[in-house]
Coordinates of C-alpha atoms in Angstrom, one line a residue:
M1 CA -3.5 27.3 32.8
S2 CA -5.9 26.0 30.1
Q3 CA -7.0 22.5 30.8
Q4 CA -7.6 21.6 27.1
E5 CA -4.7 20.6 24.9
F6 CA -4.1 22.7 21.8
V7 CA -3.2 20.9 18.6
L8 CA -2.0 22.5 15.4
Q9 CA -4.1 20.1 13.3
N10 CA -3.1 21.3 9.9
T11 CA 0.6 21.3 10.5
S12 CA 0.3 17.9 12.3
N13 CA -1.4 16.4 9.3
A14 CA 1.3 17.8 6.9
L15 CA 4.1 16.4 9.0
V16 CA 2.7 12.9 9.3
L17 CA 5.2 11.5 6.8
S18 CA 8.1 13.6 8.1
E19 CA 8.7 11.8 11.4
D20 CA 12.4 12.4 11.2
A21 CA 12.0 16.1 10.9
A22 CA 12.8 16.5 14.6
H23 CA 13.3 20.3 14.6
L24 CA 10.0 21.0 12.8
I25 CA 8.2 18.8 15.3
E26 CA 9.8 20.4 18.2
Q27 CA 8.8 23.9 16.9
K28 CA 5.2 22.7 16.5
A29 CA 5.2 21.3 20.0
R30 CA 6.7 24.5 21.4
L31 CA 3.8 26.6 19.9
E32 CA 1.2 24.2 21.2
K33 CA 2.8 24.3 24.7
A34 CA 2.8 28.1 24.7
I35 CA -0.9 28.1 24.0
F36 CA -1.6 25.3 26.6
N37 CA 0.3 27.5 29.1
E38 CA -1.7 30.6 28.1
D39 CA 1.5 32.5 27.4
A40 CA 0.4 34.9 24.6
P41 CA 3.8 36.7 24.0
L42 CA 5.6 33.4 23.7
T43 CA 2.9 32.2 21.4
L44 CA 3.8 35.1 19.0
D45 CA 7.6 34.0 19.2
A46 CA 6.8 30.4 18.6
S47 CA 4.4 31.2 15.7
K48 CA 7.1 33.0 13.8
S49 CA 9.6 30.4 14.6
L50 CA 7.5 27.6 13.2
L51 CA 6.9 29.4 9.9
E52 CA 10.6 30.2 9.7
S53 CA 11.5 26.5 10.1
I54 CA 8.9 25.5 7.5
F55 CA 10.4 28.0 5.0
K56 CA 14.0 27.0 5.6
T57 CA 13.1 23.3 5.3
V58 CA 11.4 23.9 2.0
L59 CA 14.4 25.8 0.6
K60 CA 16.9 23.3 1.8
D61 CA 14.9 20.5 0.2
R62 CA 14.4 22.2 -3.1
V63 CA 17.5 24.3 -3.7
Q64 CA 21.1 23.4 -3.8
D65 CA 22.9 25.6 -1.2
P66 CA 20.2 28.1 -0.4
D67 CA 20.7 31.2 1.7
I68 CA 18.7 30.4 4.8
T69 CA 20.3 33.3 6.8
Q70 CA 17.8 35.8 5.3
D71 CA 15.2 37.7 7.3
F72 CA 11.7 36.2 7.7
R73 CA 10.0 38.0 4.8
P74 CA 12.8 37.4 2.1
L75 CA 12.7 33.7 3.2
Y76 CA 9.0 33.6 2.3
R77 CA 9.6 35.4 -1.1
N78 CA 12.2 32.7 -1.9
V79 CA 9.7 30.0 -1.1
R80 CA 7.2 31.6 -3.4
D81 CA 9.9 31.7 -6.2
E82 CA 10.6 27.9 -5.8
L83 CA 7.2 26.6 -5.0
P84 CA 4.0 27.2 -7.0
F85 CA 0.9 27.4 -4.9
N86 CA -1.6 26.7 -7.6
G87 CA -1.4 25.7 -11.3
N88 CA -3.6 28.7 -12.2
A89 CA -1.6 31.9 -12.5
E90 CA -4.2 34.2 -11.0
A91 CA -5.0 31.7 -8.1
N92 CA -1.3 31.3 -7.5
S93 CA -0.8 35.0 -7.2
L94 CA -3.7 35.5 -4.9
L95 CA -2.7 32.7 -2.6
G96 CA 0.9 34.0 -2.6
N97 CA -0.3 37.5 -1.6
L98 CA -2.4 36.0 1.2
G99 CA 0.6 34.2 2.5
S100 CA 2.6 37.5 2.3
A101 CA -0.1 39.3 4.4
I102 CA 0.2 36.5 7.1
V103 CA 4.0 36.6 7.1
H104 CA 4.1 40.4 7.3
N105 CA 1.6 40.7 10.2
V106 CA 2.9 37.8 12.1
S107 CA 6.3 39.4 11.9
E108 CA 5.0 42.8 13.1
L109 CA 3.1 41.3 16.0
R110 CA 6.1 39.2 17.2
N111 CA 8.5 42.2 16.9
K112 CA 6.2 44.5 18.9
F113 CA 4.6 42.1 21.4
G114 CA 6.6 39.0 21.5
A115 CA 8.3 37.7 24.6
A116 CA 11.8 37.8 23.3
S117 CA 11.6 40.7 20.9
H118 CA 12.4 43.5 23.3
G119 CA 12.9 44.0 27.0
D120 CA 10.2 46.0 28.8
D121 CA 9.9 47.5 32.2
G122 CA 8.9 45.4 35.1
Y123 CA 5.3 46.5 35.1
H124 CA 4.6 46.0 31.4
E125 CA 1.5 44.2 30.4
S126 CA 1.1 42.8 26.9
P127 CA -2.0 44.0 25.0
I128 CA -2.1 40.6 23.3
E129 CA -4.7 38.5 25.0
M130 CA -4.9 34.7 24.6
N131 CA -7.9 34.9 22.3
D132 CA -5.7 37.1 20.0
A133 CA -2.8 34.7 20.3
E134 CA -4.9 31.6 19.4
L135 CA -6.2 33.4 16.3
I136 CA -2.5 34.0 15.2
A137 CA -1.7 30.4 16.0
Y138 CA -4.6 29.1 13.9
V139 CA -3.6 31.4 11.0
V140 CA 0.0 30.3 11.2
D141 CA -1.1 26.6 11.4
G142 CA -3.0 27.1 8.2
L143 CA -0.1 28.6 6.3
A144 CA 2.5 26.2 7.6
G145 CA 0.4 23.2 6.8
F146 CA -0.5 24.5 3.3
V147 CA 3.1 25.3 2.4
Y148 CA 4.6 22.0 3.7
R149 CA 1.9 19.8 2.0
K150 CA 2.3 21.6 -1.2
H151 CA 6.1 21.2 -1.0
K152 CA 5.8 17.5 -0.3
H153 CA 3.2 17.1 -3.1
L154 CA 5.5 18.6 -5.8
V155 CA 8.8 16.9 -5.0
N156 CA 11.2 16.6 -8.0
P157 CA 14.3 14.3 -7.5
E158 CA 16.1 15.8 -10.5
T159 CA 16.2 19.2 -9.0
D160 CA 15.6 18.9 -5.3
G161 CA 18.5 19.4 -3.0
R162 CA 17.3 16.6 -0.6
I163 CA 15.1 13.6 -1.2
Y164 CA 13.2 11.3 1.2
L165 CA 12.3 7.7 1.0
S166 CA 8.7 8.2 2.1
D167 CA 8.1 10.6 -0.8
Y168 CA 8.2 7.9 -3.5
P169 CA 6.1 4.9 -2.4
E170 CA 5.3 3.8 -6.0
F171 CA 9.0 3.7 -6.9
N172 CA 9.8 1.9 -3.7
S173 CA 7.2 -0.8 -4.5
Y174 CA 8.8 -1.2 -7.9
L175 CA 12.3 -1.6 -6.3
D176 CA 11.0 -4.1 -3.7
E177 CA 9.5 -6.3 -6.5
Q178 CA 12.6 -6.1 -8.7
Y179 CA 15.2 -6.7 -6.0
S180 CA 15.6 -8.8 -3.0
G181 CA 16.0 -7.2 0.4
F182 CA 17.8 -8.9 3.4
K183 CA 17.1 -9.9 6.9
I184 CA 19.1 -8.9 10.0
E185 CA 19.1 -11.9 12.3
L186 CA 18.6 -10.9 16.0
G187 CA 18.5 -14.4 17.3
E188 CA 17.3 -17.9 16.4
S189 CA 13.7 -16.9 16.1
S190 CA 13.7 -13.1 15.4
G191 CA 15.1 -10.6 13.0
I192 CA 14.4 -7.4 11.0
D193 CA 13.5 -7.5 7.3
V194 CA 15.0 -4.7 5.3
P195 CA 13.3 -4.1 2.0
A196 CA 15.5 -3.4 -1.1
S197 CA 14.3 0.2 -1.4
E198 CA 15.4 1.1 2.2
A199 CA 18.7 -0.7 1.7
I200 CA 19.5 1.1 -1.4
F201 CA 18.4 4.5 0.0
S202 CA 20.4 4.1 3.1
V203 CA 23.6 2.7 1.6
D204 CA 23.9 4.7 -1.7
R205 CA 21.6 7.7 -1.8
T206 CA 23.1 8.8 -5.2
A207 CA 22.3 5.4 -6.8
Y208 CA 18.6 5.5 -5.4
K209 CA 18.3 9.0 -6.9
E210 CA 19.7 8.0 -10.2
M211 CA 17.4 4.9 -10.4
L212 CA 14.4 7.1 -9.4
V213 CA 15.1 9.6 -12.1
Q214 CA 15.4 6.8 -14.7
F215 CA 12.2 5.3 -13.5
R216 CA 10.3 8.6 -13.9
A217 CA 12.0 9.2 -17.3
T218 CA 10.7 5.8 -18.4
E219 CA 7.2 6.7 -17.3
E220 CA 7.3 10.0 -19.2
S221 CA 8.5 8.2 -22.3
D222 CA 5.5 5.8 -22.1
A223 CA 3.2 8.8 -21.6
E224 CA 4.6 10.4 -24.7
I225 CA 3.9 7.3 -26.8
E226 CA 0.5 7.1 -25.3
Q227 CA -0.1 10.7 -26.3
N228 CA 1.0 10.2 -29.9
E229 CA -1.1 7.0 -30.4
G230 CA -3.9 8.0 -28.1
I231 CA -6.5 8.9 -30.8
E232 CA -6.1 5.6 -32.7
E233 CA -6.0 3.5 -29.5
S234 CA -9.0 5.2 -28.1
A235 CA -11.1 4.3 -31.2
E236 CA -9.9 0.8 -31.1
A237 CA -10.6 0.4 -27.4
A238 CA -14.1 1.9 -27.8
Q239 CA -14.8 -0.6 -30.5
L240 CA -13.6 -3.4 -28.3
E241 CA -15.8 -2.2 -25.5
V242 CA -18.9 -2.5 -27.7
Q243 CA -17.9 -6.0 -28.9
L244 CA -17.4 -7.2 -25.3
V245 CA -20.9 -6.2 -24.2
P246 CA -22.7 -9.5 -23.5
V247 CA -25.4 -10.4 -26.1
A248 CA -28.0 -10.6 -23.3
Q249 CA -27.7 -6.9 -22.8
F250 CA -29.0 -6.2 -26.3
Q251 CA -32.0 -8.5 -25.9
Q252 CA -35.2 -6.6 -25.2
P253 CA -35.9 -7.2 -21.4
P254 CA -39.4 -7.5 -20.1
E255 CA -41.1 -4.2 -19.4
S256 CA -41.4 -5.1 -15.7
E257 CA -37.7 -5.9 -15.4
P258 CA -35.7 -3.1 -17.1
V259 CA -32.0 -3.7 -17.5
S260 CA -29.5 -0.9 -17.0
I261 CA -26.3 -1.1 -19.1
I262 CA -23.3 0.5 -17.3
N263 CA -21.1 2.7 -19.4
P264 CA -17.6 2.2 -17.9
I265 CA -16.4 5.7 -19.0
Q266 CA -19.3 7.4 -17.4
D267 CA -19.0 5.3 -14.3
I268 CA -15.3 6.1 -13.9
A269 CA -15.8 9.8 -14.6
A270 CA -18.6 9.9 -12.0
S271 CA -16.3 8.2 -9.4
L272 CA -13.9 11.2 -9.6
V273 CA -16.5 13.4 -8.1
I274 CA -15.8 12.3 -4.6
N275 CA -17.8 15.1 -2.9
E276 CA -19.3 18.6 -3.5
E277 CA -16.0 20.3 -3.0
V278 CA -14.3 18.2 -5.8
R279 CA -17.5 18.7 -8.1
L280 CA -17.1 22.5 -7.9
S281 CA -13.4 22.3 -8.9
I282 CA -13.4 19.9 -12.0
T283 CA -15.4 20.0 -15.2
D284 CA -17.3 17.1 -16.7
D285 CA -15.0 17.2 -19.7
E286 CA -12.0 16.8 -17.5
C287 CA -13.6 13.8 -15.7
N288 CA -14.4 12.2 -19.1
Q289 CA -10.8 12.7 -20.3
L290 CA -9.4 11.2 -17.2
A291 CA -11.7 8.2 -17.5
E292 CA -10.7 7.7 -21.2
F293 CA -7.1 7.8 -20.0
V294 CA -7.8 5.1 -17.4
R295 CA -9.3 2.9 -20.1
D296 CA -6.5 3.5 -22.7
Y297 CA -3.7 3.0 -20.2
A298 CA -5.2 -0.2 -18.7
L299 CA -5.8 -1.7 -22.1
N300 CA -2.7 -0.7 -23.9
Y301 CA 0.1 0.2 -21.6
A302 CA -0.4 -1.3 -18.1
G303 CA 1.1 -4.6 -19.1
L304 CA 0.0 -8.3 -18.8
D305 CA -1.6 -9.1 -15.5
W306 CA -1.1 -5.6 -14.4
Q307 CA -3.8 -5.7 -11.7
S308 CA -1.9 -8.4 -9.7
R309 CA 1.6 -6.9 -10.1
E310 CA 2.5 -4.2 -7.6
S311 CA 5.2 -2.7 -9.8
L312 CA 2.8 -2.2 -12.7
I313 CA 0.1 -0.9 -10.4
A314 CA 2.8 1.6 -9.0
K315 CA 3.5 2.9 -12.5
F316 CA -0.3 3.2 -13.2
R317 CA -0.6 5.2 -10.0
I318 CA 2.2 7.6 -11.0
E319 CA 0.5 8.3 -14.4
L320 CA -2.9 8.9 -12.7
K321 CA -1.2 11.3 -10.3
R322 CA 0.3 13.2 -13.1
R323 CA -3.1 13.5 -15.0
L324 CA -4.8 14.6 -11.8
I325 CA -2.3 17.2 -11.0
G326 CA -2.5 18.4 -14.7
V327 CA -6.2 19.1 -14.3
T328 CA -5.5 20.8 -10.8
Y329 CA -7.6 18.1 -9.0
L330 CA -7.8 19.0 -5.3
E331 CA -4.5 17.8 -3.9
H332 CA -5.9 16.5 -0.6
Y333 CA -8.2 14.1 -2.5
I334 CA -5.7 12.9 -5.1
D335 CA -4.7 9.7 -3.3
E336 CA -8.3 8.8 -2.7
A337 CA -9.2 9.4 -6.3
I338 CA -6.3 7.2 -7.5
D339 CA -7.5 4.4 -5.3
L340 CA -10.9 4.7 -6.8
L341 CA -9.6 4.8 -10.4
I342 CA -7.3 1.8 -9.9
E343 CA -10.2 -0.3 -8.5
K344 CA -12.4 0.8 -11.5
A345 CA -9.7 -0.2 -14.0
K346 CA -9.3 -3.6 -12.3
A347 CA -13.0 -4.2 -12.6
Y348 CA -13.5 -3.0 -16.2
Y349 CA -10.2 -3.5 -17.8
P350 CA -8.2 -6.4 -16.3
S351 CA -5.4 -7.9 -18.4
I352 CA -5.6 -11.6 -18.7
N353 CA -2.4 -13.5 -19.5
E354 CA -3.7 -16.3 -21.8

């Protein structure tokens, strides 16, 4: 028996916000245990089962009354129909084909060499060694984590068959600021605080969904207004930016003490390039457009004292997420980019309630 624990890191990271998905977590643990026990045939069985559970969960979440009794490969084809892998058509097709190859070969390996696929004679020895089995597990881990993260990243409450509280933190923050929660008293000195968002979600899932859809619709309406007036507002904001530069910055500094004037747009655009991987995936024009949006939204649409109000910050975050998805910003860095952009907006464009 191997003395080193095997962890499906990619799948584990993808499931971090799905702690109540007990069956998925069990399937992951079953595969990890098979590898820990150096059981190659069982590793093949558990690998296929994990992918099947991922595919069925995605379809149940995204489709009303899906057919999850289909075979392994048709299940994956349905997932591809419902879940885009990439915003670029060519990249989406290539990623889908890569997944198809993995699904096909995992299925073939399990059917021919898995523990439960066929009964063999008492002296049969599987040709699949543990090194082979670990390769299969790593590949399956990659696909399972990729599909599930993509699925959770592209949730849509208007069309999805199931919704989850943890998928909408910005909306939950908005609800918690607008409505009062309650406290369950457990004694004279202890109790459990239940936020409004959790209470609404638990008691009336339909009402929560309707409010969520309305919240998103309001945000889309604001975005449309911003798009129609964007050119004019951008010009006004740029003029205001020049006017607000301290006079001292225009004075000729001594040659020995040069003064560097920070351009907010350039600084915000530069902050989007978190690392080399991001730099290779986004253009300078896209960074500048996003930086200009941060300025325009903060100055014209975020609201009074937005930087100190969680509900308004939540709306700002939603708009930033839409823009980042729109330029196909690398999804695993989106949350980090949003945090950086919010901090830059607070520094350069705070709203003061005079």
